[in-house]
Amino acid sequence: MPETGDKVSGKAEAVDAMFGREALEAAINTNWAGKYICYFKELDSTNLRAKQEAEGGAAEGTLVAADAQTAGRGRRGRSWSSPAGVNVYFTLILKPDFRPEKAAMITLVMALAVTGGIFRTCGLEAGIKWPNDVVVNGRKVCGILTEMSVEQGRIRYVVAGVGVNVGLQEFPPEIASTASCLEAECKGPVSRTALVANILKAFEGYYESFCRELSLSGIREQYNRCLVNRGRVVRVLDPKGEYQGTARGINERGELLVEREDGSITEVYAGEVSVRGIYGYTV
Ligand code: BTN
């Protein structure tokens, strides 16, 4: 794992030497997503900091970004490897006016935005492993961690945290065979600044559609086109009993439609179960 922020290819370094608040401000071209930027050379976690900012009254659309994280957090209590100088770590603060049950869909909205941002930045066609791992050539390049604060049945804020592996690096042994980074996949330099700006631009449009419909109906087809599980056999790790079926895409609530052997369709909710492609990420 790099010790400093310098271990990127020479070209990438040149593309990205200015990664930071000013470069992000100049590149972000949105109405509200990323309009206010809190940038740090190093943070424990952009999600933790975003929650503090939201508690302190930060506006919707405030972006917390860092060059490195010392305690990057992943889903299911895991850590997120966050070396300096190579990757993207950011969290967007949202203050939606809908019921807390809807908030889980924000993660899927963000996953789709990440695929759009990646394509626009470096031309790679990324896919989504339901619900929200972004993969390129079968390997995970991005993780998303969405957290929410609720009071008396109302959302106070949601923080949507995104980590994208961009530059060449060594991964921790436990993920070395399933993780990759954009520069390895596209075999060239990738600008972190442009990537953040492009993800935010895509997110803003998709999120506005989601808030209008209060469902994923406006982006469902596009999401399903990116879904790497689609048409593949998946194993559903339901605490009530594991089963296998063929993934058919998501519905407008973001549930995965799994066709069982008898032809029936089960709607799988991400919060309740976990889905494994029976052949790993390359399902
Ligand atoms: C996953 O486990 O797949 C989710 C990983 C999310 C990592 C990002 S990096 C930016 C933000 N800050 C964190 O501490 N975590 C998220």
Short mmCIF file of C-alpha atoms and ligand atoms in Angstrom, two decimals:
data_model
loop_
_atom_site.label_atom_id
_atom_site.label_comp_id
_atom_site.label_asym_id
_atom_site.label_seq_id
_atom_site.Cartn_x
_atom_site.Cartn_y
_atom_site.Cartn_z
CA MET A 1 0.00 0.00 0.00
CA PRO A 2 1.45 3.44 -0.84
CA GLU A 3 2.86 5.38 2.11
CA THR A 4 2.49 8.75 0.48
CA GLY A 5 0.37 10.29 -2.22
CA ASP A 6 3.10 10.01 -4.83
CA LYS A 7 2.86 6.46 -6.08
CA VAL A 8 0.74 7.03 -9.10
CA SER A 9 2.01 6.85 -12.64
CA GLY A 10 3.85 9.96 -13.81
CA LYS A 11 1.13 10.88 -16.25
CA ALA A 12 -1.66 10.46 -13.76
CA GLU A 13 0.21 12.62 -11.32
CA ALA A 14 0.40 15.38 -13.90
CA VAL A 15 -3.31 15.05 -14.68
CA ASP A 16 -4.15 15.13 -11.03
CA ALA A 17 -1.47 17.18 -9.31
CA MET A 18 -4.01 19.81 -8.32
CA PHE A 19 -6.58 17.53 -6.70
CA GLY A 20 -8.12 19.56 -3.91
CA ARG A 21 -10.74 22.13 -3.08
CA GLU A 22 -9.95 24.69 -5.77
CA ALA A 23 -9.73 22.14 -8.56
CA LEU A 24 -13.00 20.58 -7.47
CA GLU A 25 -14.72 23.96 -7.30
CA ALA A 26 -13.57 24.75 -10.83
CA ALA A 27 -14.64 21.36 -12.22
CA ILE A 28 -18.01 20.80 -10.56
CA ASN A 29 -20.77 22.00 -12.83
CA THR A 30 -24.00 21.31 -10.94
CA ASN A 31 -26.88 23.27 -9.50
CA TRP A 32 -26.54 22.01 -5.94
CA ALA A 33 -24.57 18.76 -5.60
CA GLY A 34 -21.10 19.75 -4.42
CA LYS A 35 -21.85 23.47 -4.33
CA TYR A 36 -20.17 23.69 -0.92
CA ILE A 37 -16.95 21.78 -0.50
CA CYS A 38 -15.16 20.73 2.68
CA TYR A 39 -11.81 19.31 1.54
CA PHE A 40 -9.19 17.70 3.76
CA LYS A 41 -5.75 16.29 3.05
CA GLU A 42 -6.54 13.60 5.61
CA LEU A 43 -9.62 12.65 7.59
CA ASP A 44 -10.69 9.70 9.68
CA SER A 45 -13.71 9.17 7.42
CA THR A 46 -15.58 11.51 5.09
CA ASN A 47 -18.84 9.91 6.26
CA LEU A 48 -18.07 10.67 9.90
CA ARG A 49 -17.11 14.23 9.05
CA ALA A 50 -20.19 14.69 6.85
CA LYS A 51 -22.41 13.61 9.73
CA GLN A 52 -20.74 16.20 11.97
CA GLU A 53 -21.20 18.86 9.29
CA ALA A 54 -24.86 17.89 8.84
CA GLU A 55 -25.39 18.03 12.61
CA GLY A 56 -23.86 21.51 12.52
CA GLY A 57 -26.37 22.65 9.89
CA ALA A 58 -24.48 22.10 6.62
CA ALA A 59 -26.69 22.59 3.59
CA GLU A 60 -27.95 19.86 1.28
CA GLY A 61 -25.37 19.24 -1.42
CA THR A 62 -22.38 19.90 0.82
CA LEU A 63 -19.49 17.73 -0.30
CA VAL A 64 -16.90 16.38 2.12
CA ALA A 65 -13.84 15.06 0.28
CA ALA A 66 -10.43 13.87 1.40
CA ASP A 67 -7.17 12.80 -0.20
CA ALA A 68 -6.74 10.06 2.43
CA GLN A 69 -8.76 8.48 5.21
CA THR A 70 -7.27 6.96 8.35
CA ALA A 71 -10.47 5.12 9.32
CA GLY A 72 -12.36 4.69 6.04
CA ARG A 73 -15.54 2.74 6.66
CA GLY A 74 -17.13 0.08 4.49
CA ARG A 75 -20.43 -1.75 4.68
CA ARG A 76 -21.15 -4.40 7.29
CA GLY A 77 -18.63 -2.86 9.71
CA ARG A 78 -15.67 -3.43 7.40
CA SER A 79 -12.89 -0.93 6.85
CA TRP A 80 -12.17 0.76 3.51
CA SER A 81 -8.57 0.97 2.39
CA SER A 82 -7.91 4.69 1.84
CA PRO A 83 -4.30 5.49 0.88
CA ALA A 84 -3.33 9.06 -0.06
CA GLY A 85 -2.85 10.41 -3.55
CA VAL A 86 -4.50 7.68 -5.59
CA ASN A 87 -8.22 7.39 -4.97
CA VAL A 88 -11.44 9.27 -4.50
CA TYR A 89 -13.17 9.43 -1.11
CA PHE A 90 -16.14 11.73 -0.77
CA THR A 91 -19.47 12.04 0.98
CA LEU A 92 -22.47 14.06 -0.11
CA ILE A 93 -24.92 15.48 2.44
CA LEU A 94 -28.60 15.19 1.53
CA LYS A 95 -31.66 16.45 3.37
CA PRO A 96 -34.55 14.74 1.63
CA ASP A 97 -38.16 15.28 2.49
CA PHE A 98 -39.37 11.70 2.13
CA ARG A 99 -39.97 8.77 4.43
CA PRO A 100 -36.92 7.01 5.88
CA GLU A 101 -37.91 3.70 4.21
CA LYS A 102 -37.12 5.29 0.84
CA ALA A 103 -33.56 6.27 1.74
CA ALA A 104 -32.00 2.90 0.92
CA MET A 105 -32.68 3.63 -2.75
CA ILE A 106 -30.26 6.57 -2.66
CA THR A 107 -27.43 4.04 -2.67
CA LEU A 108 -28.65 2.60 -5.97
CA VAL A 109 -29.04 6.11 -7.40
CA MET A 110 -25.44 6.82 -6.44
CA ALA A 111 -24.21 3.53 -7.91
CA LEU A 112 -25.75 4.43 -11.26
CA ALA A 113 -24.23 7.91 -11.04
CA VAL A 114 -20.80 6.38 -10.43
CA THR A 115 -21.08 4.23 -13.57
CA GLY A 116 -22.02 7.37 -15.52
CA GLY A 117 -19.17 9.35 -14.00
CA ILE A 118 -16.66 6.63 -14.79
CA PHE A 119 -17.79 6.36 -18.40
CA ARG A 120 -17.65 10.10 -18.92
CA THR A 121 -14.24 10.41 -17.32
CA CYS A 122 -12.34 7.50 -18.83
CA GLY A 123 -14.69 5.65 -21.19
CA LEU A 124 -14.88 2.45 -19.14
CA GLU A 125 -18.22 0.65 -19.10
CA ALA A 126 -18.73 -0.09 -15.43
CA GLY A 127 -21.41 -2.44 -14.16
CA ILE A 128 -23.31 -2.69 -10.90
CA LYS A 129 -23.35 -5.73 -8.68
CA TRP A 130 -26.66 -5.33 -6.89
CA PRO A 131 -27.30 -3.31 -4.94
CA ASN A 132 -24.38 -0.93 -5.08
CA ASP A 133 -20.93 -2.31 -5.83
CA VAL A 134 -19.54 -0.81 -9.00
CA VAL A 135 -17.39 -3.25 -10.97
CA VAL A 136 -15.23 -3.12 -14.07
CA ASN A 137 -14.32 -6.34 -15.84
CA GLY A 138 -15.72 -8.28 -12.90
CA ARG A 139 -13.69 -6.50 -10.23
CA LYS A 140 -14.92 -4.00 -7.68
CA VAL A 141 -13.69 -0.45 -8.24
CA CYS A 142 -16.12 1.47 -6.04
CA GLY A 143 -18.04 1.04 -2.80
CA ILE A 144 -20.86 3.18 -1.45
CA LEU A 145 -21.87 3.60 2.18
CA THR A 146 -25.10 5.50 2.84
CA GLU A 147 -26.04 6.41 6.40
CA MET A 148 -29.04 8.27 7.76
CA SER A 149 -30.16 10.15 10.84
CA VAL A 150 -33.86 9.94 11.68
CA GLU A 151 -35.83 11.78 14.34
CA GLN A 152 -39.47 11.16 15.12
CA GLY A 153 -39.97 9.24 11.91
CA ARG A 154 -38.45 11.97 9.72
CA ILE A 155 -35.10 12.06 7.97
CA ARG A 156 -32.78 14.70 9.44
CA TYR A 157 -30.07 13.94 6.90
CA VAL A 158 -28.54 11.24 4.74
CA VAL A 159 -24.84 10.99 3.96
CA ALA A 160 -23.87 9.12 0.80
CA GLY A 161 -20.20 8.12 0.91
CA VAL A 162 -18.32 7.01 -2.19
CA GLY A 163 -14.88 5.45 -2.48
CA VAL A 164 -13.48 4.85 -5.97
CA ASN A 165 -10.20 3.06 -6.58
CA VAL A 166 -8.57 5.22 -9.22
CA GLY A 167 -4.77 4.94 -9.23
CA LEU A 168 -2.47 1.98 -9.32
CA GLN A 169 -1.99 0.51 -5.89
CA GLU A 170 -1.63 -2.67 -3.89
CA PHE A 171 -4.83 -3.92 -2.31
CA PRO A 172 -5.07 -5.64 1.06
CA PRO A 173 -4.66 -9.42 0.54
CA GLU A 174 -8.29 -10.25 1.39
CA ILE A 175 -9.59 -8.19 -1.56
CA ALA A 176 -6.64 -8.44 -3.95
CA SER A 177 -8.38 -10.94 -6.23
CA THR A 178 -11.73 -9.13 -6.42
CA ALA A 179 -10.72 -5.44 -6.45
CA SER A 180 -9.27 -3.26 -9.17
CA CYS A 181 -8.78 0.40 -10.02
CA LEU A 182 -9.72 2.54 -13.00
CA GLU A 183 -6.15 3.20 -14.15
CA ALA A 184 -5.40 -0.51 -14.28
CA GLU A 185 -8.57 -1.20 -16.24
CA CYS A 186 -8.27 1.61 -18.77
CA LYS A 187 -4.47 1.48 -18.87
CA GLY A 188 -4.06 5.21 -18.65
CA PRO A 189 -4.27 8.19 -16.31
CA VAL A 190 -7.61 9.15 -14.80
CA SER A 191 -8.32 12.55 -13.27
CA ARG A 192 -9.81 12.27 -9.80
CA THR A 193 -11.12 15.82 -10.08
CA ALA A 194 -13.00 15.12 -13.30
CA LEU A 195 -14.29 11.86 -11.87
CA VAL A 196 -15.80 13.52 -8.79
CA ALA A 197 -17.32 16.28 -10.93
CA ASN A 198 -18.81 13.80 -13.39
CA ILE A 199 -20.26 11.58 -10.67
CA LEU A 200 -21.90 14.57 -8.98
CA LYS A 201 -23.33 15.81 -12.27
CA ALA A 202 -24.87 12.41 -12.99
CA PHE A 203 -26.08 12.01 -9.41
CA GLU A 204 -27.87 15.35 -9.42
CA GLY A 205 -30.00 14.41 -12.42
CA TYR A 206 -30.79 10.88 -11.23
CA TYR A 207 -31.55 12.02 -7.69
CA GLU A 208 -33.93 14.71 -8.88
CA SER A 209 -35.78 12.06 -10.90
CA PHE A 210 -35.88 9.82 -7.83
CA CYS A 211 -37.25 12.63 -5.62
CA ARG A 212 -39.93 13.50 -8.20
CA GLU A 213 -41.14 9.92 -8.57
CA LEU A 214 -40.26 8.75 -5.05
CA SER A 215 -39.20 5.58 -6.79
CA LEU A 216 -36.52 4.37 -9.18
CA SER A 217 -38.96 4.21 -12.08
CA GLY A 218 -37.15 6.95 -14.01
CA ILE A 219 -33.75 5.26 -13.84
CA ARG A 220 -34.69 1.60 -13.47
CA GLU A 221 -34.06 0.63 -17.09
CA GLN A 222 -30.69 2.28 -17.10
CA TYR A 223 -29.77 0.63 -13.79
CA ASN A 224 -30.84 -2.76 -15.12
CA ARG A 225 -28.66 -2.33 -18.20
CA CYS A 226 -25.68 -1.90 -15.85
CA LEU A 227 -26.64 -4.81 -13.59
CA VAL A 228 -23.97 -7.49 -13.90
CA ASN A 229 -26.14 -10.01 -12.01
CA ARG A 230 -28.90 -9.78 -14.61
CA GLY A 231 -29.72 -13.09 -16.25
CA ARG A 232 -27.22 -14.83 -13.96
CA VAL A 233 -27.70 -17.33 -11.21
CA VAL A 234 -27.48 -15.80 -7.74
CA ARG A 235 -27.60 -17.34 -4.29
CA VAL A 236 -29.78 -15.39 -1.87
CA LEU A 237 -28.47 -15.56 1.68
CA ASP A 238 -31.81 -15.09 3.40
CA PRO A 239 -31.63 -15.65 7.17
CA LYS A 240 -34.89 -17.60 6.80
CA GLY A 241 -33.27 -19.99 4.34
CA GLU A 242 -30.82 -19.69 1.45
CA TYR A 243 -32.01 -20.26 -2.10
CA GLN A 244 -30.83 -19.91 -5.67
CA GLY A 245 -32.48 -18.25 -8.64
CA THR A 246 -31.89 -16.12 -11.72
CA ALA A 247 -31.63 -12.35 -11.26
CA ARG A 248 -34.05 -10.53 -13.58
CA GLY A 249 -33.33 -6.90 -12.67
CA ILE A 250 -34.64 -4.48 -10.06
CA ASN A 251 -38.16 -3.17 -9.55
CA GLU A 252 -38.94 0.51 -8.92
CA ARG A 253 -38.22 0.07 -5.21
CA GLY A 254 -34.72 -1.21 -5.92
CA GLU A 255 -35.51 -4.78 -4.90
CA LEU A 256 -33.83 -7.52 -6.91
CA LEU A 257 -36.27 -9.72 -8.80
CA VAL A 258 -35.11 -13.30 -8.47
CA GLU A 259 -36.81 -16.00 -10.55
CA ARG A 260 -36.99 -19.30 -8.69
CA GLU A 261 -36.90 -22.73 -10.33
CA ASP A 262 -40.71 -22.96 -10.26
CA GLY A 263 -40.96 -19.71 -12.24
CA SER A 264 -42.13 -17.59 -9.30
CA ILE A 265 -40.49 -14.21 -8.72
CA THR A 266 -39.20 -13.19 -5.30
CA GLU A 267 -38.52 -9.53 -4.55
CA VAL A 268 -35.29 -9.38 -2.57
CA TYR A 269 -34.78 -6.37 -0.31
CA ALA A 270 -31.14 -5.36 0.11
CA GLY A 271 -31.39 -4.61 3.81
CA GLU A 272 -32.65 -8.11 4.63
CA VAL A 273 -30.49 -10.42 2.61
CA SER A 274 -27.23 -10.57 0.80
CA VAL A 275 -26.83 -11.89 -2.71
CA ARG A 276 -23.83 -13.81 -3.97
CA GLY A 277 -23.17 -14.58 -7.58
CA ILE A 278 -22.30 -18.23 -7.40
CA TYR A 279 -19.13 -17.50 -9.37
CA GLY A 280 -18.10 -14.43 -7.33
CA TYR A 281 -17.87 -11.01 -8.92
CA THR A 282 -17.81 -12.36 -12.43
CA VAL A 283 -21.32 -13.84 -12.25
C1 BTN B 1 -18.32 -0.78 0.80
O1 BTN B 1 -18.02 -1.48 1.77
O2 BTN B 1 -18.43 -1.27 -0.33
C2 BTN B 1 -18.59 0.69 0.99
C3 BTN B 1 -17.32 1.49 1.03
C4 BTN B 1 -17.55 2.98 1.14
C5 BTN B 1 -16.25 3.74 1.25
C6 BTN B 1 -16.45 5.22 1.21
S1 BTN B 1 -14.94 6.10 1.07
C7 BTN B 1 -15.76 7.60 1.36
C8 BTN B 1 -16.78 7.33 2.45
N1 BTN B 1 -16.18 7.48 3.74
C9 BTN B 1 -16.11 6.32 4.41
O3 BTN B 1 -15.61 6.16 5.54
N2 BTN B 1 -16.65 5.35 3.66
C10 BTN B 1 -17.15 5.84 2.40
#
